[in-house]
Amino acid sequence: MIKITLPDNSVREIESGTTGLNIAKSISSRLAKEVMAISVNGEVWDLNRPITTDANIKLFTWDDREGKETFWHSSAHLMAEAIEFFYPGTKFGIGPTVDTGFYYDVDLPEGKQLTEKDLADIEKKIIELARTKSEIQRSDVSKADAMAMFTEKSDELKLELIRELEDGTITLYNQGNFTDLCRGPHLPNTSYIKAIKLTSIAGAYWRGDEKNKMLTRVYGVTFPKQKFLEEYLVMMEEAKKRDHRKIGKEMELFTFSQAVGQGLPLWLPKGAMLRQQLEDFLRKVQNKFGYEQVITPHIGNVELYKTSGHFQKYGEDSFQPIKTPAEGEEYMLKPMNCPHHCELYKFKPRSYKDLPVRMAEFGTVYRYEQSGELHGLTRVRSFTQDDAHIFCRPDQLKDEFKKVIDIIFIIFKALDFENYTAQISLRDPEKPEKYIGSPENWDKAEQAIIEAVQEKGLNTVTELGEAAFYGPKLDFMIKDALGRSWQLGTIQVDYNLPDRFDLEFIGADDKRHRPIMIHRAPFGSMERFVAVLIEHTAGKFPLWLTPEQVVILPISEKYNEYAQNVSDFLNNCDIRSLIDDRNEKIGRKIRDNELKRIPYLLIVGEKEAETGQVSVRKQGDGDQGVMSKDEFAAFLNNEVKKQLSAFYN
RNA sequence: GCCGGGGUAGCUCAGGGGUAGAGCGCAUCCUUGGUAAGGAUGAGGUCACGAGUUCAAUUCUCGUCCUCGGCUCCA
C-alpha cells in the first residue's frame, strides 16, 4: 500500500500500482469522466500510469491548463496519425501545444503539399481515428532502440531530437498505427477528442532557425464537446469583427497606400483627431510628472548612430543612409530618438541639482521592418513613439523608475486596460555577444528594475534574452482581439548610452559623474496603441476620445435659430463637431449611415422651440427624455464625467 | 526575408479565354416631417501593374507591387 495526498491535504491509502484514472473513479464517476491528467509530486503524468510510491497528487480536467495541454498534446499525435495516413512517409518534427490548441511541424514527402482544402479531409480522419478509442500507450525505450526505430522510418528530424536526449529518459507513445517520440503526458485513449478544427497551415523553420529547412506547420484546436467547438468558432467570428484594420477602414481612421509605400500609415482626419486626443492626454499627465517637451529632427548624421551603436547593430537592416551633395556626408532617417536627446542633454554642463532631466517628445521614427512582419497599425515602418528619456543620478533611479510605472498605470486605468502582462526582459546569460556594455552595469540595471517592480508590488514574468541590446527593460504586453500579444508600454534602464555619449553631471563633490538614462514609452507607439485601443473598445471609444459625438436634427427650418443656440452651447462644451441635417450654416447635410454611428442625437422641433427644450437620444440606449438647455448641459457633462472618472480616480 | 493563401465597383464578395455581376454604400428625384426611415432612377471598374502564350487574356504562364495567415525578426 502507498499513501497519496490530495490537494486538500486528505490522505488515502491505495494499492501500489493504482493509476490516476482509478483514483478519480474512487472519488466520483463524474470526475473519472472528466479527468485528463494527474500530477504526481509536481510532475504531470498519464492517467493510466501506475503510481508506486507515496505521492502528492492533483487531478486535472479541461478546466485546468494541464488538462487542456494533455488533451491538445494527444490531439497533435492524432493529427499526425491522420497526416501519415494521407501522406505516408511524412517526417515529423515537433508537435507542441500553444495557448489555444496545438500544431505539428511536418516534412511532407517529396512533391506533396498541404493546402487549406485538404484540412477538411484530415479533420474527418481525425474524428474517425478518435472514435476507434485507441489506447495511448507509453513505453520506455533505450536510445539505441529509438535510433533504430526512427532510422527505419528515415525520419531525420526525430533522429536529430533523439541524439540530444540522454539514454534512459526516452519515452515513446503509441496509438493505433502511430508511434511518436514524446515526453508526454497523454490521455488514456483517443475517444476523449470529440471535436476538431484545423485552423491554419503555415511554413515554419525547423527548430525556429531561419537557416534551417522550412516545414509545414498545421495548427489545430480540439475539444471534448462539440458545443465547445461551436462556442470557439463564434468567438473567433466576434474577434474578427474587432480587428483594428477592419474598424479603422470602416470608421475612416487610417489607411495605407501602395503609392506611398508599405507599412507607412496615413492617418485620416478622424484617426488624427483620436490620436491627438491621446497625445494631449498623455502630455497633460507628463506635465504633472515634471516632463519637458522637446523637438528634434527626423534625420541625423550617420556618425550619431555609430556613436550610439545602433548603426553597427541595425545599419544594414535600416532605411539606408541619405546622401547629400557633400562628398561622403550621410544622414539617416532616425530609427529612435535617444541619440538626439543625448545631444540635448549635452548642450550645457549639468549639476546634480538639475537632475533628473526628463525630456519628452512624440518622435516619429523609421525602421525598415521585414516585409512579412508588417501588420496593420501594430507593426509599421514609420511610427510615432510617445518617447521620453530621463537622465538621473544613481540614487534617483529607482524612484524615477517607479514614477514611470505610475504613469503607465494612469494610462491603462483611464482606458480600461486590465488584462496586461508585465514582463521583465533580461539578457540571455549564454549570449553575451548580443549586448553592449559592462556586465557590472548590466547587473546594476537589472537589479534596479527587479527592485522597483517588487516595491510596486507588480506581478511580473521574467524572460531571459528579451532585453534590448543596450539594457534590460520592463514591458507591458496586451493581447489583441485574436489573442496575439503586443508590447505596448516599455521602460528601459540604460547605463550604456550615457557612456557612449560621454554624458556627465557635476556632483556635490565637484567631480564628474555619469547619469543613468531611462527610456520609456507608456503607449509604446501611437500606431500600435490606437490599434489595441480599437480592438479593446471595438471602435466605441470613450466619449472624450470620440471624433463626432452630437448631431442636432431640427425638424424644420424655422428652428434653426434655436439649433444655433444649442450649437453655441455645445461649442462652449468643447464639442468638436456638429452636424446638422438641413441647416447649412451649421454644417453639411448628414447621411443616414453617419447617423447610425453618432452617439448623441438632439431633436429640435416645434414643441422644443415652444418650451425651449431638446429631445435627446443616445445611440444604442434610446430616448433620454426631453431636456432644457441646462438639463442637457448637465446630462452631457455627466456623460463626459462617466468617461473621465477613471482618470480622476 | 522565408512558406502558403489572395488582389474584380467606395465596402463585402460571386464569376470566368470572346468588351463585366450582386448586396451594401454613393448621386438625383419622389415620399416621409418626431424619423437613426421607404420608393424610383442613375453614376461608378484599363478586373493591382508589366511581360509572354493566343485570332482574342480580367481569366492561362512568368515577373513585380500590395495584402492575409504563420515562421524568423522587433533598437
XYZ file of C-alpha atoms (C1' of nucleotides) in Angstrom:
724
model
C 0.000 0.000 0.000
C 1.076 3.574 -0.653
C -0.134 6.902 0.652
C -1.405 9.589 -1.659
C -2.147 13.116 -0.563
C -4.866 15.103 -2.309
C -4.744 18.882 -2.761
C -6.985 19.376 0.299
C -4.309 17.507 2.306
C -6.540 14.485 2.856
C -4.574 11.253 2.674
C -5.701 7.991 1.125
C -4.139 4.589 1.254
C -4.180 2.788 -2.063
C -2.563 -0.229 -3.531
C 0.781 0.349 -5.147
C 0.344 0.385 -8.913
C -3.028 2.121 -8.872
C -3.452 4.573 -11.756
C -4.656 8.148 -11.710
C -7.801 7.119 -13.523
C -8.594 4.587 -10.783
C -8.106 7.228 -8.127
C -10.506 9.509 -9.988
C -13.036 6.656 -10.215
C -12.791 6.113 -6.492
C -13.628 9.768 -5.916
C -16.572 10.138 -8.281
C -17.739 8.723 -11.582
C -18.185 12.193 -12.975
C -14.607 13.131 -12.167
C -13.483 9.871 -13.779
C -15.154 11.007 -16.994
C -13.700 14.494 -16.944
C -10.204 13.924 -15.659
C -7.440 14.218 -18.267
C -4.158 14.111 -16.406
C -2.711 13.818 -12.939
C 0.238 15.450 -11.291
C 2.341 13.155 -9.159
C 4.718 15.012 -6.879
C 4.504 18.016 -9.141
C 5.096 16.128 -12.385
C 2.203 15.756 -14.820
C 1.588 12.096 -15.643
C -0.623 9.960 -17.828
C -3.784 8.800 -16.118
C -3.022 5.169 -16.844
C 0.496 5.218 -15.465
C 0.749 3.165 -12.269
C 1.711 5.052 -9.138
C 4.091 3.064 -6.990
C 5.324 5.472 -4.335
C 3.768 7.773 -1.769
C 2.792 10.923 -3.593
C 1.075 14.281 -3.563
C -1.380 14.239 -6.415
C -3.723 16.591 -8.185
C -6.215 15.660 -10.865
C -6.625 17.893 -13.905
C -9.690 18.364 -16.108
C -10.468 20.518 -19.150
C -10.762 23.478 -16.797
C -7.093 23.231 -15.880
C -4.270 24.355 -18.091
C -2.545 20.992 -17.538
C -5.718 19.187 -18.583
C -6.043 21.167 -21.787
C -2.370 20.714 -22.585
C -2.604 16.963 -22.193
C -5.736 16.936 -24.315
C -4.199 19.026 -27.084
C -0.936 17.184 -26.994
C -2.733 13.906 -27.626
C -4.702 15.668 -30.348
C -1.435 16.620 -32.040
C -0.430 12.956 -32.101
C -3.778 12.000 -33.529
C -3.444 14.648 -36.222
C 0.000 13.280 -37.035
C -1.513 9.837 -37.454
C -4.112 11.248 -39.824
C -1.499 13.104 -41.834
C 0.618 9.960 -42.062
C -2.452 8.109 -43.314
C -2.891 10.531 -46.220
C 0.815 11.134 -46.790
C 2.814 8.022 -45.939
C 6.481 8.777 -45.486
C 5.891 12.140 -43.843
C 8.567 13.085 -41.343
C 7.506 14.622 -38.092
C 9.239 17.472 -36.292
C 7.670 18.673 -33.081
C 4.012 18.907 -32.127
C 3.522 21.012 -29.027
C 0.543 22.803 -27.556
C 0.016 26.559 -27.782
C -2.299 28.968 -25.941
C -5.296 27.741 -27.880
C -4.717 24.337 -29.379
C -1.647 22.767 -30.866
C 0.385 22.386 -34.005
C 2.589 19.838 -35.664
C 5.557 20.658 -37.888
C 5.751 18.095 -40.649
C 8.016 17.468 -43.594
C 5.797 16.035 -46.304
C 7.131 13.544 -48.834
C 8.857 14.994 -51.875
C 6.404 16.728 -54.176
C 3.477 16.647 -51.744
C 1.856 19.764 -50.439
C -0.896 20.523 -47.972
C -3.453 23.199 -48.752
C -6.461 24.551 -46.894
C -8.667 22.300 -48.993
C -7.029 19.190 -47.566
C -7.798 20.179 -43.990
C -11.419 19.034 -44.068
C -10.345 15.510 -45.039
C -7.774 15.408 -42.272
C -10.337 16.652 -39.761
C -12.713 13.865 -40.757
C -9.969 11.290 -40.448
C -9.015 12.547 -37.003
C -12.558 12.186 -35.733
C -12.717 8.749 -37.307
C -9.486 7.773 -35.541
C -10.652 9.280 -32.276
C -13.797 7.154 -32.359
C -11.771 3.945 -32.562
C -10.930 4.613 -28.915
C -7.319 3.550 -29.400
C -5.356 3.329 -26.215
C -2.447 5.725 -25.981
C 0.418 3.675 -24.603
C 3.624 4.874 -23.059
C 6.830 2.895 -23.327
C 10.368 3.461 -22.128
C 13.000 2.655 -24.709
C 16.735 2.744 -24.896
C 18.391 5.383 -27.014
C 19.699 2.691 -29.361
C 16.220 1.254 -29.915
C 14.759 4.684 -30.510
C 17.513 5.483 -33.011
C 16.936 2.182 -34.767
C 13.222 2.752 -34.976
C 13.381 6.232 -36.487
C 16.292 5.242 -38.722
C 13.997 2.647 -40.216
C 11.440 5.372 -40.851
C 14.326 7.545 -42.062
C 12.874 10.393 -40.038
C 15.970 12.515 -39.579
C 14.040 15.187 -37.725
C 13.221 12.812 -34.897
C 16.727 11.351 -35.055
C 18.153 14.793 -34.503
C 15.974 15.189 -31.419
C 16.839 11.744 -30.074
C 20.559 12.337 -30.489
C 20.271 15.198 -27.999
C 18.423 13.121 -25.396
C 20.087 11.086 -22.674
C 19.724 7.347 -22.658
C 17.189 6.231 -20.116
C 14.961 9.295 -20.456
C 13.432 8.398 -23.790
C 9.762 7.524 -23.989
C 7.534 6.687 -26.923
C 3.796 6.975 -27.158
C 1.715 4.835 -29.426
C -1.881 4.983 -30.512
C -3.344 2.977 -33.389
C -0.785 2.904 -36.171
C 1.239 5.837 -34.955
C 4.203 5.948 -32.638
C 5.907 9.154 -31.642
C 8.877 10.196 -29.613
C 7.345 12.129 -26.745
C 7.752 13.063 -23.149
C 4.008 13.001 -22.562
C 1.729 13.027 -20.764
C -1.256 11.904 -22.799
C -4.920 10.991 -22.493
C -5.690 7.324 -21.747
C -7.255 6.858 -25.168
C -8.329 8.813 -28.237
C -12.078 8.806 -27.571
C -11.888 11.937 -25.403
C -11.448 14.002 -28.539
C -14.890 14.854 -29.828
C -14.495 17.935 -31.991
C -11.692 19.374 -34.061
C -10.942 22.389 -36.176
C -7.725 22.668 -38.115
C -7.284 26.395 -38.048
C -4.421 27.161 -40.381
C -1.467 25.980 -42.325
C 1.826 27.825 -42.473
C 5.511 27.471 -43.078
C 7.834 27.306 -40.095
C 11.588 26.882 -39.887
C 12.799 23.651 -38.328
C 13.729 24.486 -34.734
C 12.873 28.137 -35.318
C 16.091 28.890 -37.175
C 15.766 30.641 -40.496
C 18.852 28.826 -41.777
C 17.046 25.505 -41.457
C 14.601 23.814 -43.772
C 11.071 25.135 -43.846
C 8.495 22.664 -42.646
C 4.734 22.723 -42.955
C 3.035 23.692 -39.724
C -0.585 22.650 -39.255
C -2.449 24.412 -36.462
C -5.497 22.876 -34.858
C -7.688 23.000 -31.829
C -9.799 20.216 -30.348
C -12.497 19.977 -27.739
C -14.043 17.339 -25.518
C -17.519 18.535 -26.531
C -18.935 19.625 -29.870
C -20.562 22.569 -28.110
C -17.169 23.946 -27.053
C -16.039 23.981 -30.670
C -19.142 25.873 -31.715
C -18.590 28.430 -28.980
C -14.982 28.769 -30.058
C -15.955 29.407 -33.668
C -18.480 32.056 -32.643
C -15.843 33.716 -30.502
C -13.403 33.820 -33.392
C -16.043 35.403 -35.602
C -16.693 38.045 -32.971
C -12.982 38.684 -32.624
C -12.598 39.253 -36.351
C -15.217 41.987 -36.176
C -12.996 43.856 -33.721
C -9.919 43.731 -35.928
C -8.487 47.255 -35.933
C -7.750 47.036 -39.653
C -11.423 46.453 -40.370
C -12.738 49.062 -37.927
C -10.062 51.526 -38.956
C -11.299 51.324 -42.519
C -14.978 51.457 -41.642
C -14.589 54.412 -39.289
C -12.159 56.125 -41.629
C -9.387 56.376 -39.073
C -6.367 55.412 -41.153
C -5.357 53.866 -44.446
C -2.359 52.668 -46.418
C -1.389 53.423 -49.968
C 0.642 51.301 -52.313
C 1.892 54.511 -53.856
C 3.225 55.882 -50.565
C 4.787 52.603 -49.542
C 4.485 49.501 -47.488
C 3.984 49.903 -43.766
C 3.598 53.671 -43.911
C 0.270 54.546 -42.296
C -1.773 57.524 -43.453
C -3.926 58.988 -40.719
C -7.356 60.161 -41.869
C -8.956 63.171 -40.153
C -10.894 61.176 -37.578
C -7.920 58.982 -36.772
C -5.682 62.001 -36.454
C -8.198 63.528 -34.062
C -8.277 60.382 -31.976
C -4.517 60.215 -31.869
C -4.262 63.873 -30.924
C -6.654 63.289 -28.037
C -4.397 60.564 -26.717
C -1.322 62.727 -27.121
C -2.962 65.647 -25.317
C -3.991 63.342 -22.521
C -0.515 61.931 -22.037
C 1.109 65.352 -22.361
C -1.062 66.595 -19.516
C -0.117 63.660 -17.331
C 3.548 64.039 -18.159
C 3.496 67.747 -17.379
C 2.243 66.861 -13.921
C 5.158 64.475 -13.555
C 7.738 67.120 -14.417
C 8.477 66.265 -18.025
C 9.542 68.889 -20.543
C 8.665 68.687 -24.219
C 11.468 68.815 -26.776
C 11.500 68.575 -30.558
C 14.252 67.033 -32.683
C 14.732 66.468 -36.424
C 13.666 63.364 -38.307
C 17.157 62.716 -39.612
C 20.599 62.617 -38.075
C 24.169 62.207 -39.241
C 25.281 58.591 -39.617
C 28.075 59.302 -37.132
C 25.464 59.915 -34.445
C 24.195 56.339 -34.773
C 27.709 54.972 -34.885
C 28.292 56.647 -31.532
C 25.126 55.143 -30.123
C 25.963 51.711 -31.523
C 22.677 51.414 -33.385
C 24.344 51.628 -36.779
C 26.616 48.669 -36.110
C 23.684 46.686 -34.772
C 20.949 47.557 -37.242
C 22.556 49.585 -40.020
C 22.146 47.008 -42.754
C 18.513 46.370 -41.905
C 17.574 50.056 -41.794
C 16.436 52.509 -44.396
C 19.805 53.205 -45.964
C 21.657 56.462 -45.371
C 20.672 59.536 -47.362
C 23.491 61.108 -49.370
C 23.972 64.845 -49.530
C 25.670 66.924 -52.232
C 28.724 66.967 -49.987
C 31.221 64.201 -50.619
C 30.982 61.358 -48.073
C 28.280 63.014 -45.980
C 25.451 60.680 -44.958
C 22.289 61.083 -42.929
C 19.838 58.519 -41.663
C 16.131 58.668 -41.017
C 16.074 58.410 -37.270
C 15.243 54.903 -36.074
C 14.968 56.139 -32.479
C 15.059 59.404 -30.566
C 17.574 58.589 -27.865
C 20.765 59.866 -29.553
C 19.125 63.211 -30.284
C 18.056 63.511 -26.680
C 21.553 62.654 -25.505
C 22.827 65.577 -27.546
C 20.195 67.802 -25.973
C 21.414 66.718 -22.563
C 24.969 67.593 -23.535
C 24.251 71.095 -24.727
C 25.310 72.510 -21.357
C 27.025 71.287 -18.187
C 24.582 69.717 -15.755
C 24.687 69.939 -11.984
C 23.479 67.143 -9.713
C 20.870 69.679 -8.641
C 19.453 69.770 -12.187
C 18.705 66.067 -12.224
C 16.532 64.343 -13.062
C 16.082 65.851 -16.501
C 13.008 64.451 -18.200
C 12.752 65.077 -21.954
C 9.590 64.076 -23.761
C 8.885 64.053 -27.465
C 6.259 62.487 -29.671
C 9.011 61.432 -32.004
C 8.357 59.787 -35.340
C 10.907 57.119 -36.200
C 11.560 54.974 -39.247
C 12.542 51.329 -39.166
C 12.807 49.016 -42.132
C 10.876 46.104 -40.674
C 10.877 42.866 -42.635
C 8.089 42.990 -45.178
C 6.422 39.843 -43.880
C 6.243 41.325 -40.405
C 4.100 44.330 -41.252
C 0.662 44.148 -39.757
C -1.998 46.863 -39.767
C -1.006 49.585 -37.318
C 0.702 47.216 -34.896
C 3.870 46.760 -36.936
C 4.760 49.558 -39.332
C 7.797 51.231 -40.810
C 7.087 54.747 -39.659
C 5.631 55.291 -36.243
C 5.472 57.858 -33.513
C 6.806 56.951 -30.117
C 5.464 58.701 -27.053
C 9.074 58.797 -26.114
C 10.874 60.338 -23.171
C 14.298 59.990 -21.654
C 15.029 60.563 -18.034
C 18.606 61.409 -17.110
C 19.106 60.869 -13.399
C 21.598 60.188 -10.636
C 22.066 56.627 -9.402
C 20.284 57.470 -6.152
C 17.264 58.689 -8.116
C 16.981 55.712 -10.425
C 14.590 53.511 -8.521
C 12.261 56.355 -7.651
C 12.171 57.599 -11.229
C 11.510 54.099 -12.471
C 8.590 53.740 -10.087
C 7.131 57.055 -11.232
C 7.138 55.804 -14.791
C 5.204 52.736 -13.673
C 2.701 55.151 -12.118
C 2.221 56.929 -15.434
C 1.613 53.659 -17.202
C -0.963 52.728 -14.590
C -2.759 56.035 -15.073
C -2.998 55.381 -18.797
C -4.097 51.785 -18.501
C -6.660 52.644 -15.876
C -8.113 55.556 -17.815
C -8.578 53.293 -20.823
C -9.696 50.157 -19.005
C -6.738 48.022 -19.933
C -6.914 45.449 -17.202
C -5.516 42.334 -18.786
C -1.930 43.258 -19.280
C 1.164 41.221 -18.553
C 4.204 42.939 -17.096
C 7.355 41.316 -18.370
C 10.872 41.857 -17.094
C 13.202 41.311 -20.031
C 16.755 40.451 -19.037
C 19.826 39.496 -21.044
C 20.497 35.963 -22.217
C 23.401 34.877 -19.989
C 24.591 32.462 -22.660
C 24.895 35.036 -25.429
C 26.882 37.964 -24.023
C 27.957 38.929 -27.554
C 24.433 40.191 -28.241
C 24.813 43.045 -25.761
C 26.926 46.133 -25.340
C 28.199 47.488 -22.031
C 29.917 46.045 -18.997
C 28.460 43.117 -17.052
C 28.637 45.241 -13.883
C 26.381 47.881 -15.390
C 24.019 45.226 -16.639
C 23.807 43.740 -13.173
C 23.038 47.143 -11.700
C 20.402 47.907 -14.295
C 18.676 44.532 -13.949
C 18.731 44.815 -10.188
C 17.172 48.287 -10.294
C 14.246 47.040 -12.360
C 13.657 43.984 -10.209
C 13.673 46.060 -7.019
C 11.434 48.802 -8.381
C 8.923 46.227 -9.566
C 8.969 44.456 -6.210
C 8.430 47.684 -4.337
C 5.490 48.486 -6.608
C 4.043 45.056 -5.895
C 3.673 44.376 -9.595
C 3.078 40.823 -10.812
C 5.598 40.079 -13.481
C 7.020 37.329 -15.614
C 10.724 37.310 -16.323
C 12.135 36.464 -19.746
C 15.803 35.872 -20.345
C 17.184 37.020 -23.681
C 14.412 39.548 -24.311
C 16.402 42.607 -23.245
C 17.349 45.364 -25.690
C 20.974 45.192 -26.768
C 21.863 48.169 -24.558
C 19.851 47.364 -21.449
C 17.135 45.400 -19.640
C 13.528 46.516 -19.712
C 10.087 46.210 -18.244
C 7.436 45.719 -20.904
C 3.672 45.831 -20.660
C 2.011 43.405 -23.044
C -1.624 43.456 -24.126
C -3.455 40.952 -26.284
C -5.334 41.904 -29.421
C -8.742 40.640 -30.474
C -7.290 37.387 -31.761
C -5.199 36.748 -28.695
C -1.889 37.832 -30.177
C 0.299 39.571 -27.636
C 1.669 43.052 -28.365
C 4.151 45.085 -26.408
C 2.776 48.499 -25.500
C 4.389 50.350 -22.621
C 8.091 49.897 -22.100
C 10.603 51.171 -19.544
C 14.300 50.564 -20.087
C 17.251 51.235 -17.843
C 20.394 52.193 -19.728
C 23.925 52.649 -18.429
C 25.429 52.316 -21.893
C 24.305 55.289 -23.955
C 25.475 57.738 -21.261
C 28.912 56.095 -21.568
C 28.933 56.175 -25.346
C 27.852 59.803 -25.437
C 30.080 60.684 -22.520
C 27.224 62.276 -20.583
C 28.122 63.883 -17.284
C 26.895 65.853 -14.370
C 28.865 67.643 -11.674
C 28.258 66.080 -8.284
C 28.125 67.673 -4.871
C 31.743 66.601 -4.582
C 32.587 68.854 -7.553
C 33.599 65.775 -9.560
C 32.242 64.474 -12.840
C 29.697 61.646 -12.660
C 27.777 59.568 -15.174
C 23.992 59.963 -15.216
C 21.774 56.939 -15.819
C 19.248 57.046 -18.595
C 15.709 55.672 -18.549
C 13.994 55.206 -21.893
C 10.256 54.964 -21.603
C 7.110 54.992 -23.728
C 3.810 54.322 -21.942
C 1.840 53.876 -25.167
C 4.784 52.288 -26.931
C 3.818 53.877 -30.189
C 0.737 55.876 -31.140
C 0.100 53.482 -34.003
C 0.186 50.299 -32.009
C -1.657 51.835 -29.095
C -4.505 53.067 -31.263
C -4.695 49.616 -32.827
C -5.039 47.919 -29.471
C -7.433 50.600 -28.237
C -9.651 49.981 -31.263
C -9.726 46.258 -30.614
C -10.449 46.700 -26.917
C -13.300 49.108 -27.447
C -14.446 47.640 -30.776
C -14.400 51.229 -32.046
C -16.666 52.511 -29.258
C -14.187 54.943 -27.828
C -14.752 56.742 -24.582
C -16.756 59.903 -25.193
C -13.805 62.191 -24.650
C -11.992 60.433 -27.471
C -14.873 60.219 -29.892
C -14.400 62.130 -33.103
C -18.066 63.069 -33.536
C -20.459 62.988 -30.686
C -23.538 65.073 -31.161
C -25.876 65.757 -34.004
C -28.625 68.305 -33.995
C -31.568 67.311 -36.079
C -34.038 70.178 -36.410
C -37.428 69.264 -37.680
C -37.973 72.373 -39.693
C -36.017 75.370 -40.818
C -37.708 77.838 -38.534
C -35.933 76.237 -35.603
C -32.522 76.940 -36.964
C -32.127 79.781 -34.611
C -32.712 77.541 -31.681
C -30.380 74.910 -33.108
C -27.785 77.632 -33.406
C -28.174 78.371 -29.722
C -27.641 74.756 -28.892
C -24.695 74.686 -31.177
C -23.150 77.665 -29.409
C -23.687 75.929 -26.158
C -22.117 72.743 -27.428
C -19.143 74.624 -28.736
C -18.609 76.012 -25.285
C -18.694 72.437 -24.032
C -15.667 71.587 -26.139
C -17.665 69.501 -28.555
C -15.601 69.217 -31.651
C -18.001 68.586 -34.426
C -21.565 69.435 -35.146
C -23.593 68.122 -37.966
C -26.967 69.407 -38.888
C -29.487 67.838 -41.171
C -30.785 70.849 -43.000
C -29.056 73.865 -41.673
C -26.175 74.651 -43.925
C -24.948 77.323 -41.609
C -24.028 74.719 -39.030
C -22.743 72.028 -41.278
C -23.234 69.818 -44.247
C -26.134 67.512 -44.786
C -25.928 64.392 -42.717
C -26.033 60.967 -44.283
C -28.072 58.155 -42.879
C -25.158 55.836 -42.377
C -23.326 58.542 -40.483
C -26.300 58.979 -38.239
C -26.027 55.353 -37.201
C -22.551 55.894 -35.804
C -23.167 59.041 -33.849
C -23.604 58.608 -30.120
C -25.953 61.517 -29.392
C -28.805 62.910 -31.392
C -30.649 66.069 -30.459
C -34.030 66.622 -31.975
C -35.097 70.226 -32.029
C -38.693 70.711 -33.116
C -41.766 72.761 -32.674
C -42.530 71.545 -29.187
C -38.968 72.130 -28.110
C -38.922 75.575 -29.634
C -42.006 76.466 -27.628
C -40.676 75.078 -24.389
C -37.015 75.748 -25.047
C -36.078 72.090 -24.887
C -34.410 69.358 -26.897
C -35.192 65.673 -27.279
C -32.104 63.624 -26.611
C -31.386 60.190 -27.987
C -28.375 58.108 -27.232
C -27.113 55.548 -29.688
C -27.932 52.066 -28.508
C -29.709 53.445 -25.473
C -32.775 55.113 -26.975
C -34.619 58.202 -25.753
C -33.045 60.048 -22.885
C -36.007 62.378 -22.500
C -36.825 65.978 -23.287
C -34.413 68.389 -21.671
C -33.888 72.078 -21.261
C -30.606 73.549 -22.330
C -29.349 73.445 -18.790
C -30.564 69.918 -18.234
C -28.848 68.878 -21.409
C -25.676 70.560 -20.249
C -25.853 68.603 -17.036
C -26.612 65.411 -18.943
C -23.698 65.843 -21.283
C -21.312 66.786 -18.531
C -22.400 63.733 -16.642
C -21.704 61.561 -19.673
C -18.279 63.083 -20.042
C -17.626 62.642 -16.358
C -18.536 58.987 -16.508
C -15.845 58.535 -19.086
C -13.346 60.640 -17.269
C -13.989 59.286 -13.806
C -11.393 56.582 -14.203
C -8.840 59.251 -14.897
C -9.847 61.411 -11.978
C -9.684 58.468 -9.565
C 13.442 37.908 -45.842
C 11.012 32.567 -45.901
C 6.435 29.044 -46.729
C 1.391 29.198 -48.217
C -3.402 31.897 -49.483
C -5.295 36.440 -52.005
C -5.807 41.296 -55.299
C -12.823 42.089 -59.848
C -17.136 48.977 -58.228
C -16.113 53.178 -52.187
C -17.047 48.315 -48.979
C -18.086 42.752 -48.782
C -17.645 39.346 -52.455
C -19.525 35.999 -56.908
C -17.756 34.932 -61.894
C -14.702 33.302 -65.746
C -10.242 32.559 -72.966
C -14.889 36.179 -76.733
C -15.784 44.063 -74.236
C -18.117 42.617 -66.507
C -22.037 40.912 -61.882
C -24.769 41.073 -56.795
C -25.689 43.249 -51.995
C -24.476 47.478 -49.213
C -22.785 52.494 -49.981
C -22.905 56.968 -53.273
C -25.839 60.689 -56.616
C -30.608 62.737 -58.360
C -35.778 62.880 -57.783
C -40.143 61.454 -55.055
C -42.230 60.173 -50.374
C -41.895 60.942 -45.177
C -41.732 65.861 -41.453
C -40.819 63.460 -34.117
C -37.705 59.983 -38.178
C -31.320 56.643 -36.833
C -36.851 55.848 -42.369
C -39.468 53.958 -47.768
C -39.573 54.142 -53.330
C -37.752 55.230 -58.412
C -33.793 56.310 -61.474
C -28.643 56.680 -62.154
C -23.269 57.140 -61.870
C -19.033 54.199 -60.562
C -14.351 49.190 -62.919
C -7.585 49.533 -68.152
C -10.805 43.029 -63.407
C -3.235 45.583 -58.935
C 0.992 46.533 -62.561
C 4.352 44.662 -66.556
C 5.677 40.943 -69.996
C 4.555 36.188 -72.516
C 1.150 32.378 -74.894
C -3.291 33.145 -78.163
C -7.091 35.341 -83.752
C -8.642 37.041 -78.808
C -6.272 37.474 -71.783
C -9.669 40.297 -66.493
C -9.464 34.729 -66.933
C -3.649 30.677 -68.725
C 2.146 31.341 -67.710
C 6.145 34.257 -65.652
C 7.867 38.590 -63.105
C 6.855 42.984 -59.945
C 3.954 45.563 -56.290
C 0.459 45.224 -52.407
C -2.283 42.240 -48.891
C -3.688 37.982 -45.480
C -2.112 33.531 -42.085
C 2.230 31.791 -39.919
C 7.866 31.482 -39.340
C 12.200 34.466 -38.435
C 12.905 39.492 -36.605
C 11.313 43.597 -33.341
C 16.574 49.382 -31.185
